[in-house]
PDB file of C-alpha atoms in Angstrom:
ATOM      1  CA  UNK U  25     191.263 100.335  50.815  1.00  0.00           C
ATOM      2  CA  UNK U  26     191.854  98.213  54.241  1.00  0.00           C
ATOM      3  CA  UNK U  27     188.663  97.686  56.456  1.00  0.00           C
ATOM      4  CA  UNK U  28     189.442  99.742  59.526  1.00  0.00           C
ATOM      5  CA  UNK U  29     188.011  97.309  61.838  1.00  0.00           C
ATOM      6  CA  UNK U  30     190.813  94.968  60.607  1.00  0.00           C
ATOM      7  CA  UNK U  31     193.214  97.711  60.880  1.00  0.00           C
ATOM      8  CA  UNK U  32     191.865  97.541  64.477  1.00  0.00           C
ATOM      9  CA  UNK U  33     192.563  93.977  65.148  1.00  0.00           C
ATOM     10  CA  UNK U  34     195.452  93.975  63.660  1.00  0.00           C
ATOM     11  CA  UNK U  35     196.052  96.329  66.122  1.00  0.00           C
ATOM     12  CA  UNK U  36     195.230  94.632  69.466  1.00  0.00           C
ATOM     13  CA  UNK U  37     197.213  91.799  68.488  1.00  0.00           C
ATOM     14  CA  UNK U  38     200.438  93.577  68.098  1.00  0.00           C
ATOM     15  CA  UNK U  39     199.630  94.880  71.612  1.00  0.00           C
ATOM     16  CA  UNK U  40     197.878  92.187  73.501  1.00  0.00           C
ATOM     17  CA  UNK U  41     200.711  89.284  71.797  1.00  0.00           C
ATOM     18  CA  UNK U  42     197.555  86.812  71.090  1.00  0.00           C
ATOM     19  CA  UNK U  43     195.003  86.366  69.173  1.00  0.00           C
ATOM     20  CA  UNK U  44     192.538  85.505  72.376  1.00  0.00           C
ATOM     21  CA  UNK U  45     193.612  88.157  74.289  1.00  0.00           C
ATOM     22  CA  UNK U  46     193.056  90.702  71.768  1.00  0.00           C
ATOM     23  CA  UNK U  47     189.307  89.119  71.276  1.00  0.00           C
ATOM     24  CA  UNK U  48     188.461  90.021  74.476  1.00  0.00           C
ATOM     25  CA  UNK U  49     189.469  93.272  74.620  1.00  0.00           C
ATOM     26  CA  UNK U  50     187.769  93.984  71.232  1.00  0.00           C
ATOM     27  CA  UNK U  51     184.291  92.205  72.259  1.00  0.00           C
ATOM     28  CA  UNK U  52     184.776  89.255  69.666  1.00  0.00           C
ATOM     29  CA  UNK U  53     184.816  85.612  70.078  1.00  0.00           C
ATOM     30  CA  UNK U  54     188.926  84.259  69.394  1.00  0.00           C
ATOM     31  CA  UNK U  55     187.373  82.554  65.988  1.00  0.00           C
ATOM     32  CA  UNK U  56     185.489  85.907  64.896  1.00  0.00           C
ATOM     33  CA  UNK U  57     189.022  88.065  65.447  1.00  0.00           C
ATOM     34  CA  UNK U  58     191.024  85.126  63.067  1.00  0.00           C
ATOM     35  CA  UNK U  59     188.540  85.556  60.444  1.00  0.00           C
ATOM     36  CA  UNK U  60     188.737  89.419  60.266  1.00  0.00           C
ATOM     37  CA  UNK U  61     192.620  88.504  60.525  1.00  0.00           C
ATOM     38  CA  UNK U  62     192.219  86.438  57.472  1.00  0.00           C
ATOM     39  CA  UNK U  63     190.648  89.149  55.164  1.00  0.00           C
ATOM     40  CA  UNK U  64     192.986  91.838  56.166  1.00  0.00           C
ATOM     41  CA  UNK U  65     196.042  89.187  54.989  1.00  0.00           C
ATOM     42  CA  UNK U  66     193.752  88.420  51.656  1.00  0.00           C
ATOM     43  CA  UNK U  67     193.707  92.662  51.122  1.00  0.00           C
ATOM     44  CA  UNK U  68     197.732  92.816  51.816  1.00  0.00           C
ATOM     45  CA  UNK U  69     198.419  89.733  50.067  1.00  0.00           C
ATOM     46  CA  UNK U  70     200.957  88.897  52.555  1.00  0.00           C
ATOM     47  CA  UNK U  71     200.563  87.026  55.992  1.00  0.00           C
ATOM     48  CA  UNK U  72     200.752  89.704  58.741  1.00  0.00           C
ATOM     49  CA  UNK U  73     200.727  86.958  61.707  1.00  0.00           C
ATOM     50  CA  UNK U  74     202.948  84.335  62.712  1.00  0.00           C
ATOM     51  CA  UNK U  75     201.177  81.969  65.382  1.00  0.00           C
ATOM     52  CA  UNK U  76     203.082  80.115  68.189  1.00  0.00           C
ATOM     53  CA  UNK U  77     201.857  78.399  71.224  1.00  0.00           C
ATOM     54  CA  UNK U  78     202.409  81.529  73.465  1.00  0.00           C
ATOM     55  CA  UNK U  79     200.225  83.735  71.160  1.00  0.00           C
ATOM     56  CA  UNK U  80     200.956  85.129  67.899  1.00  0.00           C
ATOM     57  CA  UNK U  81     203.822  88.244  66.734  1.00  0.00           C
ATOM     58  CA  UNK U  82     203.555  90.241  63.711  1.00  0.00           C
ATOM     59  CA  UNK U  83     205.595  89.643  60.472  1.00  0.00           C
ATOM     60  CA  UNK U  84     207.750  92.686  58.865  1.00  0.00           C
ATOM     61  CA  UNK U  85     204.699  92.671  56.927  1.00  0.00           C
ATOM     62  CA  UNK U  86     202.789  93.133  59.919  1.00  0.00           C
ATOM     63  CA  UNK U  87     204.407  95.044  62.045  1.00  0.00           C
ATOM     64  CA  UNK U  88     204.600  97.505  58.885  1.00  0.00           C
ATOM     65  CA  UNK U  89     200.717  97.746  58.579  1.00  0.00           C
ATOM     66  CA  UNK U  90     200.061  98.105  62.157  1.00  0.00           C
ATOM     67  CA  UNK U  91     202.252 101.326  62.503  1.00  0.00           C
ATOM     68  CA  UNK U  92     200.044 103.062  59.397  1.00  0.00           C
ATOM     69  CA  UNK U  93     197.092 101.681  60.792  1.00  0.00           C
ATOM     70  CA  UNK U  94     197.872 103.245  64.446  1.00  0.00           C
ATOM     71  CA  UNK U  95     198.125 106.413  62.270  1.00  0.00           C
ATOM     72  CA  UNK U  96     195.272 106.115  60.765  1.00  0.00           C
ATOM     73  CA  UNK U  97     192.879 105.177  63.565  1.00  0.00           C
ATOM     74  CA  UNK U  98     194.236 107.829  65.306  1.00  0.00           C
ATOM     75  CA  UNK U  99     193.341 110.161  62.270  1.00  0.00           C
ATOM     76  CA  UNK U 100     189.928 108.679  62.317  1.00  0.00           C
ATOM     77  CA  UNK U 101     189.146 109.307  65.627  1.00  0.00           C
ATOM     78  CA  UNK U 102     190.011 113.166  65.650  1.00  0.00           C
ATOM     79  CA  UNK U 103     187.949 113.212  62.085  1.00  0.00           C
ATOM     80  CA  UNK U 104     185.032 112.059  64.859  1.00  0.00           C
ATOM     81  CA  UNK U 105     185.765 114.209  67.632  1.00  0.00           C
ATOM     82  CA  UNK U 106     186.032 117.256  64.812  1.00  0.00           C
ATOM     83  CA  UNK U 107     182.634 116.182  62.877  1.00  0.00           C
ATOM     84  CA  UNK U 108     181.056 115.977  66.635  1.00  0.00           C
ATOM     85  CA  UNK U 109     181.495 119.915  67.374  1.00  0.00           C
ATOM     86  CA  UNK U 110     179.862 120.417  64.010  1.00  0.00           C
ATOM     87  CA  UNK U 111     176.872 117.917  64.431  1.00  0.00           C
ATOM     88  CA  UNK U 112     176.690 119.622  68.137  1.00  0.00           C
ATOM     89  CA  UNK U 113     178.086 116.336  70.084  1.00  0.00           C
ATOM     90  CA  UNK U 114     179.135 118.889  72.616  1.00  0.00           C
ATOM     91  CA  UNK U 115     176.862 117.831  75.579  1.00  0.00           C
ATOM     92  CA  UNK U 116     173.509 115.977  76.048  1.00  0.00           C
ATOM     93  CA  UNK U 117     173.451 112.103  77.667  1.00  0.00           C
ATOM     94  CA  UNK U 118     172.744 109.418  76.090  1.00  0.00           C
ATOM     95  CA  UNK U 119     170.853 106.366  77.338  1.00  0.00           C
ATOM     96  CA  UNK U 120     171.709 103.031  76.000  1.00  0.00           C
ATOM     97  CA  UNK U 121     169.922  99.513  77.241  1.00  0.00           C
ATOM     98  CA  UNK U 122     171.944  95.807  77.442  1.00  0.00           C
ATOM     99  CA  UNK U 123     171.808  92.366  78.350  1.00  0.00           C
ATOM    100  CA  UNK U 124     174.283  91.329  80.657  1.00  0.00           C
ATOM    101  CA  UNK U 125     176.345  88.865  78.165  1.00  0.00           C
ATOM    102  CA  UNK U 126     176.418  92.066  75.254  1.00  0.00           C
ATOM    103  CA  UNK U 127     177.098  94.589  78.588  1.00  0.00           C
ATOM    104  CA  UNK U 128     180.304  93.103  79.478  1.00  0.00           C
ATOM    105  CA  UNK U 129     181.697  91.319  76.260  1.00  0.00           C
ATOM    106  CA  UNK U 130     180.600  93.763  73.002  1.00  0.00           C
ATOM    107  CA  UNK U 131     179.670  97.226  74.795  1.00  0.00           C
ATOM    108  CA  UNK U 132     182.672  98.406  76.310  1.00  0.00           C
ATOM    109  CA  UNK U 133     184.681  99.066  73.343  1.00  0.00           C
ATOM    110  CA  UNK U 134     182.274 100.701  71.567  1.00  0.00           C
ATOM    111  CA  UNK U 135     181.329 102.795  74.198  1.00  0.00           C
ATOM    112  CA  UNK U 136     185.403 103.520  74.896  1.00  0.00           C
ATOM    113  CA  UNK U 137     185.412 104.805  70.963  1.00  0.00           C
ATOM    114  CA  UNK U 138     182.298 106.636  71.503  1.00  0.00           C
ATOM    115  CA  UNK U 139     183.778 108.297  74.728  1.00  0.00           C
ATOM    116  CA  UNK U 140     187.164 108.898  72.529  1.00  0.00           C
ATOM    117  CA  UNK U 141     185.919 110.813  70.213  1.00  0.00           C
ATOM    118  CA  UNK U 142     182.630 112.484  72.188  1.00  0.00           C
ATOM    119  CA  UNK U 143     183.984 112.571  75.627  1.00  0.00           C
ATOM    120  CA  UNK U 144     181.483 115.953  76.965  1.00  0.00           C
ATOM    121  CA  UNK U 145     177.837 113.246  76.110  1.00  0.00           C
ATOM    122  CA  UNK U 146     176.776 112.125  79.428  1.00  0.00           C
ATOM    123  CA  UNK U 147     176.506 107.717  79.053  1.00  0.00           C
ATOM    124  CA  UNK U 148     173.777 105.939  81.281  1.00  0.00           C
ATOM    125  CA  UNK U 149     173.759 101.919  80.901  1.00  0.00           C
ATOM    126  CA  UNK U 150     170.709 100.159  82.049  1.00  0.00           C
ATOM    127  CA  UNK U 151     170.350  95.883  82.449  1.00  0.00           C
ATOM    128  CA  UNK U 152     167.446  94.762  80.412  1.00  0.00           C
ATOM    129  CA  UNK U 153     166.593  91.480  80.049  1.00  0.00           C
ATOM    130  CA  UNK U 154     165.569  91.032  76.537  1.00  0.00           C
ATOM    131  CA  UNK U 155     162.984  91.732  75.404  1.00  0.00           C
ATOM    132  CA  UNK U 156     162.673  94.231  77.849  1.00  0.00           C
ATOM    133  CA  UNK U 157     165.269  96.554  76.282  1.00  0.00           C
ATOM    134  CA  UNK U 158     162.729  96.268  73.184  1.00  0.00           C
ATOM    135  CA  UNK U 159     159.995  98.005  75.254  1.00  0.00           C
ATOM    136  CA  UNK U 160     162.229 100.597  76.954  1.00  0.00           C
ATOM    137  CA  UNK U 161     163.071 102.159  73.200  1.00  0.00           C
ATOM    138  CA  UNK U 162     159.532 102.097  72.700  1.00  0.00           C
ATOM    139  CA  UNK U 163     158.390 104.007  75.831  1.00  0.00           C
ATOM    140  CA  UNK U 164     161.854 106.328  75.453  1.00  0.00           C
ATOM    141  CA  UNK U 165     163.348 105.653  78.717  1.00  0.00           C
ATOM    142  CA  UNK U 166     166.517 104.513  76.868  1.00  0.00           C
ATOM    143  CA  UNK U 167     167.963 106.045  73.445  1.00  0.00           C
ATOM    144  CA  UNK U 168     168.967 102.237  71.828  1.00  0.00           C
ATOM    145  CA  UNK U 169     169.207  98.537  73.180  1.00  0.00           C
ATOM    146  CA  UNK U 170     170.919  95.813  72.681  1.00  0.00           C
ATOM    147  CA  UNK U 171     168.743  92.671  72.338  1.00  0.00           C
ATOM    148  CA  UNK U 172     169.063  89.071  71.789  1.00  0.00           C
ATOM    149  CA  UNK U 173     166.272  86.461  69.959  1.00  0.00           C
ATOM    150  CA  UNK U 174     167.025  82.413  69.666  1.00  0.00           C
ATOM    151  CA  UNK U 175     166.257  79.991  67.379  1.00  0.00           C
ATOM    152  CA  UNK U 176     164.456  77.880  66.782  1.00  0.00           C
ATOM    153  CA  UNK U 177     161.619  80.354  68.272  1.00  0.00           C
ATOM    154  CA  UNK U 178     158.393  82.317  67.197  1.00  0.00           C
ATOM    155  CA  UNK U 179     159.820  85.928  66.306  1.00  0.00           C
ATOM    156  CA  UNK U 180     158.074  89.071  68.211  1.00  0.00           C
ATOM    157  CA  UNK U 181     156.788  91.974  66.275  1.00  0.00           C
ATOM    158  CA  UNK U 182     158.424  95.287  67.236  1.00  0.00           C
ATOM    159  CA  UNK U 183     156.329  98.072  68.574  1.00  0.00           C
ATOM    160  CA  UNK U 184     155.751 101.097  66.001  1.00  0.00           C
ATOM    161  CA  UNK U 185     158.344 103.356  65.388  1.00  0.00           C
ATOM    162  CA  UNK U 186     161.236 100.753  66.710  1.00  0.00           C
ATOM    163  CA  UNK U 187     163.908  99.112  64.395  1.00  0.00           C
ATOM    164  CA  UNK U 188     165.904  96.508  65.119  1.00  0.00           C
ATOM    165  CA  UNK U 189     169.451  95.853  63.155  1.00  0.00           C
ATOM    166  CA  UNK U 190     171.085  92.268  63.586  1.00  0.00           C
ATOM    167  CA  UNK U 191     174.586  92.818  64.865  1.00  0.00           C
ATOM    168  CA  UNK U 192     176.123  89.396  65.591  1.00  0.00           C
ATOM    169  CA  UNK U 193     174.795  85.493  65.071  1.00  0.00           C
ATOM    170  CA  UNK U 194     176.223  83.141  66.524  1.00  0.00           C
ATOM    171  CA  UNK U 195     175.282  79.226  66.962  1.00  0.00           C
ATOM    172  CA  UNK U 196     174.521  77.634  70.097  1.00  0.00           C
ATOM    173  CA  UNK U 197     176.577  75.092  71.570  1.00  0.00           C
ATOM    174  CA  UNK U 198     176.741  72.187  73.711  1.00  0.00           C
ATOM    175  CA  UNK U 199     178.904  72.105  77.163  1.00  0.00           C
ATOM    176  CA  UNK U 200     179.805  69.666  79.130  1.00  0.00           C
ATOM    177  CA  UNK U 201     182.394  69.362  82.117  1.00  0.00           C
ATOM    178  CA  UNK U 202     186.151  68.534  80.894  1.00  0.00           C
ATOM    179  CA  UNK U 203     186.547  64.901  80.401  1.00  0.00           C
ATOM    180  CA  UNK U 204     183.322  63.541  80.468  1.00  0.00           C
ATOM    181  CA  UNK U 205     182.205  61.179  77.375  1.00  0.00           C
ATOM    182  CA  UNK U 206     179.944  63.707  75.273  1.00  0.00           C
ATOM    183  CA  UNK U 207     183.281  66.024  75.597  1.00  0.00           C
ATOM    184  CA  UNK U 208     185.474  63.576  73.778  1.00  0.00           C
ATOM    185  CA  UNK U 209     184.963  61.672  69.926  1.00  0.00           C
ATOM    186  CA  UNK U 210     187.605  64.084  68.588  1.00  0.00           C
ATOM    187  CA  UNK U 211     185.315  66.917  68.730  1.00  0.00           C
ATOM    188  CA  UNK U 212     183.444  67.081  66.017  1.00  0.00           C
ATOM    189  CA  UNK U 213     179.775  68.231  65.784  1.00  0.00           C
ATOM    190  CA  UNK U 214     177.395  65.854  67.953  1.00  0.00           C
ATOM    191  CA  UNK U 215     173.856  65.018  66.889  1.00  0.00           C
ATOM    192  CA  UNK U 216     170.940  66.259  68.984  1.00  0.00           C
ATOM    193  CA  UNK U 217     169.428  63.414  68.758  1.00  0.00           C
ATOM    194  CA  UNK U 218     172.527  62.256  71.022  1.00  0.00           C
ATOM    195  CA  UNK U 219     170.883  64.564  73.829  1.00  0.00           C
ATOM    196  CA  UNK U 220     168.335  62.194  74.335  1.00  0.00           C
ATOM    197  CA  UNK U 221     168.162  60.847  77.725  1.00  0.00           C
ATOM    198  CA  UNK U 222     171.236  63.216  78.845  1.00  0.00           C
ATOM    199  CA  UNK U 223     171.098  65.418  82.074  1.00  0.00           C
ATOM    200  CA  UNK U 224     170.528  68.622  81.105  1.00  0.00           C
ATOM    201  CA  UNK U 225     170.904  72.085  82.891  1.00  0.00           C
ATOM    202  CA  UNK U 226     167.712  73.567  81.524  1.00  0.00           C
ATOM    203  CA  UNK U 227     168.179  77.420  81.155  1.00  0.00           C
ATOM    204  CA  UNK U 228     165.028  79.811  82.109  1.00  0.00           C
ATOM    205  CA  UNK U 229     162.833  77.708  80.056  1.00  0.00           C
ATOM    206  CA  UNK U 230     159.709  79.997  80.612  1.00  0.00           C
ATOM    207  CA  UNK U 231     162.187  83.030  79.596  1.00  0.00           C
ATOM    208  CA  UNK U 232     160.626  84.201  76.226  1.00  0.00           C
ATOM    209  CA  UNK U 233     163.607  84.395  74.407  1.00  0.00           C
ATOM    210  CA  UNK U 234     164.671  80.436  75.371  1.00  0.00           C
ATOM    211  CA  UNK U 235     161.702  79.156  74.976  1.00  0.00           C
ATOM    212  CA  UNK U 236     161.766  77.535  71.664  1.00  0.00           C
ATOM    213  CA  UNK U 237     165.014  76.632  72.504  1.00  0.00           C
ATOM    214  CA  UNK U 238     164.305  74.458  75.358  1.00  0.00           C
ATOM    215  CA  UNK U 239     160.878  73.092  73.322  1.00  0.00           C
ATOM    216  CA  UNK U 240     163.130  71.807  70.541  1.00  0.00           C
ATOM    217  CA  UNK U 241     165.893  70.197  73.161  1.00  0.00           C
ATOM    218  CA  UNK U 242     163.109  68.629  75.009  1.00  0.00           C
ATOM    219  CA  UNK U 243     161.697  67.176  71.729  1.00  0.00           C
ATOM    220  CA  UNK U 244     164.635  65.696  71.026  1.00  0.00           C
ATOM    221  CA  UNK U 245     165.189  63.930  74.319  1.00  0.00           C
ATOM    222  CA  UNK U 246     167.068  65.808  76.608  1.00  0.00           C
ATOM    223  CA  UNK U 247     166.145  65.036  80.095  1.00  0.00           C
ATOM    224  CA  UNK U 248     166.225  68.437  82.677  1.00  0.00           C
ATOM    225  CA  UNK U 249     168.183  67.497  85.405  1.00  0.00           C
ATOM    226  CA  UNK U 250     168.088  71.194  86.746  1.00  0.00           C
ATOM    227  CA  UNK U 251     165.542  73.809  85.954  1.00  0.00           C
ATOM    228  CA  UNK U 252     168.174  77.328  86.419  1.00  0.00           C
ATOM    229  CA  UNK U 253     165.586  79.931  86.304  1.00  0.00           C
ATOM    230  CA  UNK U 254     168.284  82.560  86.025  1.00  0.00           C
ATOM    231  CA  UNK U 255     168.767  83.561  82.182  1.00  0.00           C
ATOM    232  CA  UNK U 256     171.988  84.625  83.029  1.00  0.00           C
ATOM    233  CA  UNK U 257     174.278  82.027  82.166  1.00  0.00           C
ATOM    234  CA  UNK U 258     177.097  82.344  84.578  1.00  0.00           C
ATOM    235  CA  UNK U 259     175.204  80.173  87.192  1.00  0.00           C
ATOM    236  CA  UNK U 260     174.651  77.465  84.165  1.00  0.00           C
ATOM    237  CA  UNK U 261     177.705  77.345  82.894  1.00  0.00           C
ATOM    238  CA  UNK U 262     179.588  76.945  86.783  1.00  0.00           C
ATOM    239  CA  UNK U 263     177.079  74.104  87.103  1.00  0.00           C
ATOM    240  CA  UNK U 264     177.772  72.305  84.005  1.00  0.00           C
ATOM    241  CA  UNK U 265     181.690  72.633  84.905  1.00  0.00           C
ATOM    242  CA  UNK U 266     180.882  70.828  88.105  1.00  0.00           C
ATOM    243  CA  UNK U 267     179.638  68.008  86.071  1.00  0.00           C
ATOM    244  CA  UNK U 268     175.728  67.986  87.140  1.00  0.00           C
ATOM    245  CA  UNK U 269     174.563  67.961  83.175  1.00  0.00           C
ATOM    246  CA  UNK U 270     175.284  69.121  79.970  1.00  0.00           C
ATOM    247  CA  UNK U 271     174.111  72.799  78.539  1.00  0.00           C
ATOM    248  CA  UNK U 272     173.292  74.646  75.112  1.00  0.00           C
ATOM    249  CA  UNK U 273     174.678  77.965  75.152  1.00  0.00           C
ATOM    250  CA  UNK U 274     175.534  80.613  73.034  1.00  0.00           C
ATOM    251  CA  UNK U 275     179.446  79.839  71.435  1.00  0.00           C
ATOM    252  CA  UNK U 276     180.558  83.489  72.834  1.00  0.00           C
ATOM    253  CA  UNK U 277     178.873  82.552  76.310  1.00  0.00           C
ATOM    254  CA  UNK U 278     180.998  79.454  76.238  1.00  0.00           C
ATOM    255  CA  UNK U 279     184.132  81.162  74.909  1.00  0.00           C
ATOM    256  CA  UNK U 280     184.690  83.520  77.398  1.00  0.00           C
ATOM    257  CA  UNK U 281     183.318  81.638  80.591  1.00  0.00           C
ATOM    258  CA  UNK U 282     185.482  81.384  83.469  1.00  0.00           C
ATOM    259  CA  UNK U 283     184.780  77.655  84.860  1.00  0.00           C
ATOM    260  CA  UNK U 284     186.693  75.452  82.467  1.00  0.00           C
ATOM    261  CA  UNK U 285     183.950  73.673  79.958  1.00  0.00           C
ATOM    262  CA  UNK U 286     184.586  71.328  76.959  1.00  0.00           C
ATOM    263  CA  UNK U 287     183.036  72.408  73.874  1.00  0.00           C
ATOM    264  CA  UNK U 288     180.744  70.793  71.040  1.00  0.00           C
ATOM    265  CA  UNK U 289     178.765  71.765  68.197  1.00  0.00           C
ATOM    266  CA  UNK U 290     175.315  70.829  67.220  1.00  0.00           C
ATOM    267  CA  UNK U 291     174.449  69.137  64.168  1.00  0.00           C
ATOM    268  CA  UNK U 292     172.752  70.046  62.652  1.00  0.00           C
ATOM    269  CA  UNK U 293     173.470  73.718  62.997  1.00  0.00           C
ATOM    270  CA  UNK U 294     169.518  75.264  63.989  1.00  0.00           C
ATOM    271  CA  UNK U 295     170.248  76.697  67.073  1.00  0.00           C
ATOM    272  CA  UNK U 296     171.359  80.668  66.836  1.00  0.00           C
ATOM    273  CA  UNK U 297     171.252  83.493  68.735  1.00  0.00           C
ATOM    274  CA  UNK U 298     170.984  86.494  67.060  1.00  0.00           C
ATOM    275  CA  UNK U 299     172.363  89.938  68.938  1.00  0.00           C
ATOM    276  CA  UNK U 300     170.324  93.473  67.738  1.00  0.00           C
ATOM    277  CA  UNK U 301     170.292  97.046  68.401  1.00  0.00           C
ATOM    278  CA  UNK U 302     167.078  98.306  68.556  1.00  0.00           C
ATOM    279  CA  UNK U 303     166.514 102.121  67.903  1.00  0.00           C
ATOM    280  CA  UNK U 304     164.472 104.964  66.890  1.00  0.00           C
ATOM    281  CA  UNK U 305     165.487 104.895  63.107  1.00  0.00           C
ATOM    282  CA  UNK U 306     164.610 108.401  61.845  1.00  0.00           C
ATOM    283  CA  UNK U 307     163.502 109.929  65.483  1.00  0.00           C
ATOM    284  CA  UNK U 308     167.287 109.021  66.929  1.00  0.00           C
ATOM    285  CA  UNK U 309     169.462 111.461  68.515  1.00  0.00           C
ATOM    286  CA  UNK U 310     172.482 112.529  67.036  1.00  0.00           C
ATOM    287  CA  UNK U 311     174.500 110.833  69.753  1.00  0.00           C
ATOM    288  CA  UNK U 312     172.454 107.659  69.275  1.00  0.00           C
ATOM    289  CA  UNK U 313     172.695 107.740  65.479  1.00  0.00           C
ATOM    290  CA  UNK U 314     176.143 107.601  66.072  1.00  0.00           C
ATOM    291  CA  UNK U 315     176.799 104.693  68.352  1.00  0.00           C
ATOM    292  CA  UNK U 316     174.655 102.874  66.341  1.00  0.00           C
ATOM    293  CA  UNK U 317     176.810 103.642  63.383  1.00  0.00           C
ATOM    294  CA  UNK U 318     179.823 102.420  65.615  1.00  0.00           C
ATOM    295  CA  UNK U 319     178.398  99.334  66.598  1.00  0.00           C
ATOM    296  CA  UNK U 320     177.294  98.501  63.298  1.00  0.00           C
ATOM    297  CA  UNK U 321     180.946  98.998  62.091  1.00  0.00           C
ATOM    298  CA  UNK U 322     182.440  96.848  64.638  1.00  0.00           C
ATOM    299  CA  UNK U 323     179.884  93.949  64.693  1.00  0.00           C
ATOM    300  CA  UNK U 324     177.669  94.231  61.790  1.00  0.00           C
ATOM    301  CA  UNK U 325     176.987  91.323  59.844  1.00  0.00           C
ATOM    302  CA  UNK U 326     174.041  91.640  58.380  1.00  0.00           C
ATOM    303  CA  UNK U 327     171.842  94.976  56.786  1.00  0.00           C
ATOM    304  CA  UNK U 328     169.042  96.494  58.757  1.00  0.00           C
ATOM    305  CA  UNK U 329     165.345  94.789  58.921  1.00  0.00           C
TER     306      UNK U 329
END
């Protein structure tokens, strides 16, 4: 039986005609999509995609999957809207919490299958900064939340009654402007201890989340040579493109910025961020049990803690 998120990806790249393109409408990072594109070509045994420097087309293969798998999608999605009369997904709102980087590059889809298939529930989205999200499922002013925690850092205990399932980790990287020396070396993973004495655009470090982050950076060397107290990394990564010091972001945060960046990974590999849901567990609506069922479909990679 074929996953039916990889039905799904095999069938934004027939549409979008790349493999990038299709990431970004799905809410995955280009190298995320290609693995899930892998493992549906293990479960055909056959390769579905032919690659080219435009993009990538489908093979007969392909191009034969994708048409049963627009089938069945569209079967699945009527099999929601039908099982949401019955579970009463007729009306009601529901409230979900996000952090800016999740809010524009993960939520939408999963709210635009959500609305597919329960278009009469009300949606409110509301910006929390983690771990503020954390606090607003506690006190009910929001239904579920999506959440981020780094490492290396101290992990926060959850307030009673809240549960938090890992969607997404991904590693931190290192940025630098195009063409400057840490950028070339063929690419391969850099050292931290290379940091040391490097200007470095040092993000929020008294936001909770970063701060172990920023300890271990500074530990190993890394000089600030601007303190951006925004945790938003739009302003950081526009200021490491203009070539006033190097940054450690998250790889989909560096994937998907605008301002053109070179890219590096860390060795070794201890810097993560880790993207949650945080919830109600047994106390959750019907309409939030079920976009947390949807996001854990499209982005789960781990079970629940």
């Amino acid at each position: 039986m074929y996953d039916p998120t990889r039905l799904a990806a095999l069938v934004a790249v027939a549409e979008a005609g790349s493999i990038t393109r299709a990431a970004a409408r799905l809410g995955y990072t280009a190298p995320a999509l290609s693995q899930q594109l892998a493992k549906l070509e293990r479960e055909a045994g056959a390769a579905l995609l032919v690659r080219h420097h435009r993009g990538a087309r489908l093979t007969a293969a392909g191009e034969l999957l994708a048409g049963r798998a627009r089938r069945v999608l569209d079967e699945m999605d009527q099999a929601r809207h039908e099982l949401a009369r019955l579970a009463g997904l007729s009306g009601g709102r529901l409230r979900v919490g996000t952090f800016v980087t999740a809010g524009i590059h993960l939520l939408p889809p999963v709210l635009t299958a959500f609305r597919r298939a329960h278009p009469d529930v009300e949606l409110a989205v509301t910006d929390y900064e983690p771990p503020a999200g954390v606090a607003a499922v506690a006190s009910g002013d929001v239904d579920l939340a999506l959440t981020h925690a780094y490492e290396p850092a101290a992990a926060e205990p959850l307030p009673a009654g809240v549960r938090a399932e890992p969607l997404l980790v991904e590693e931190l990287v290192l940025v630098t402007a195009l063409g400057q020396v840490l950028s070339e070396g063929g690419g391969g993973p850099l050292s931290v201890a290379e940091l040391a004495g490097r200007p470095l655009i040092s993000s929020a470090p008294d936001h909770p989340p970063r701060r172990g982050v920023e300890r271990a950076l500074a530990e190993a060397g890394a000089t600030p040579a601007v303190v951006c107290e925004s945790p938003g990394y739009a302003l950081v990564c526009a200021l490491v493109s203009a070539g006033i010091g190097v940054a450690v972001v998250p790889e989909m945060v560096a994937a998907m910025s605008p301002a053109p960046l070179a890219v590096r990974r860390l060795e070794p590999a201890a810097f993560r961020r880790t993207i949650s849901v945080v919830h109600r567990g047994d106390r959750n609506t019907t309409a939030a049990t079920t976009l947390v069922a949807l996001l854990r479909s499209g982005f789960g990679r781990t079970s629940a803690t």
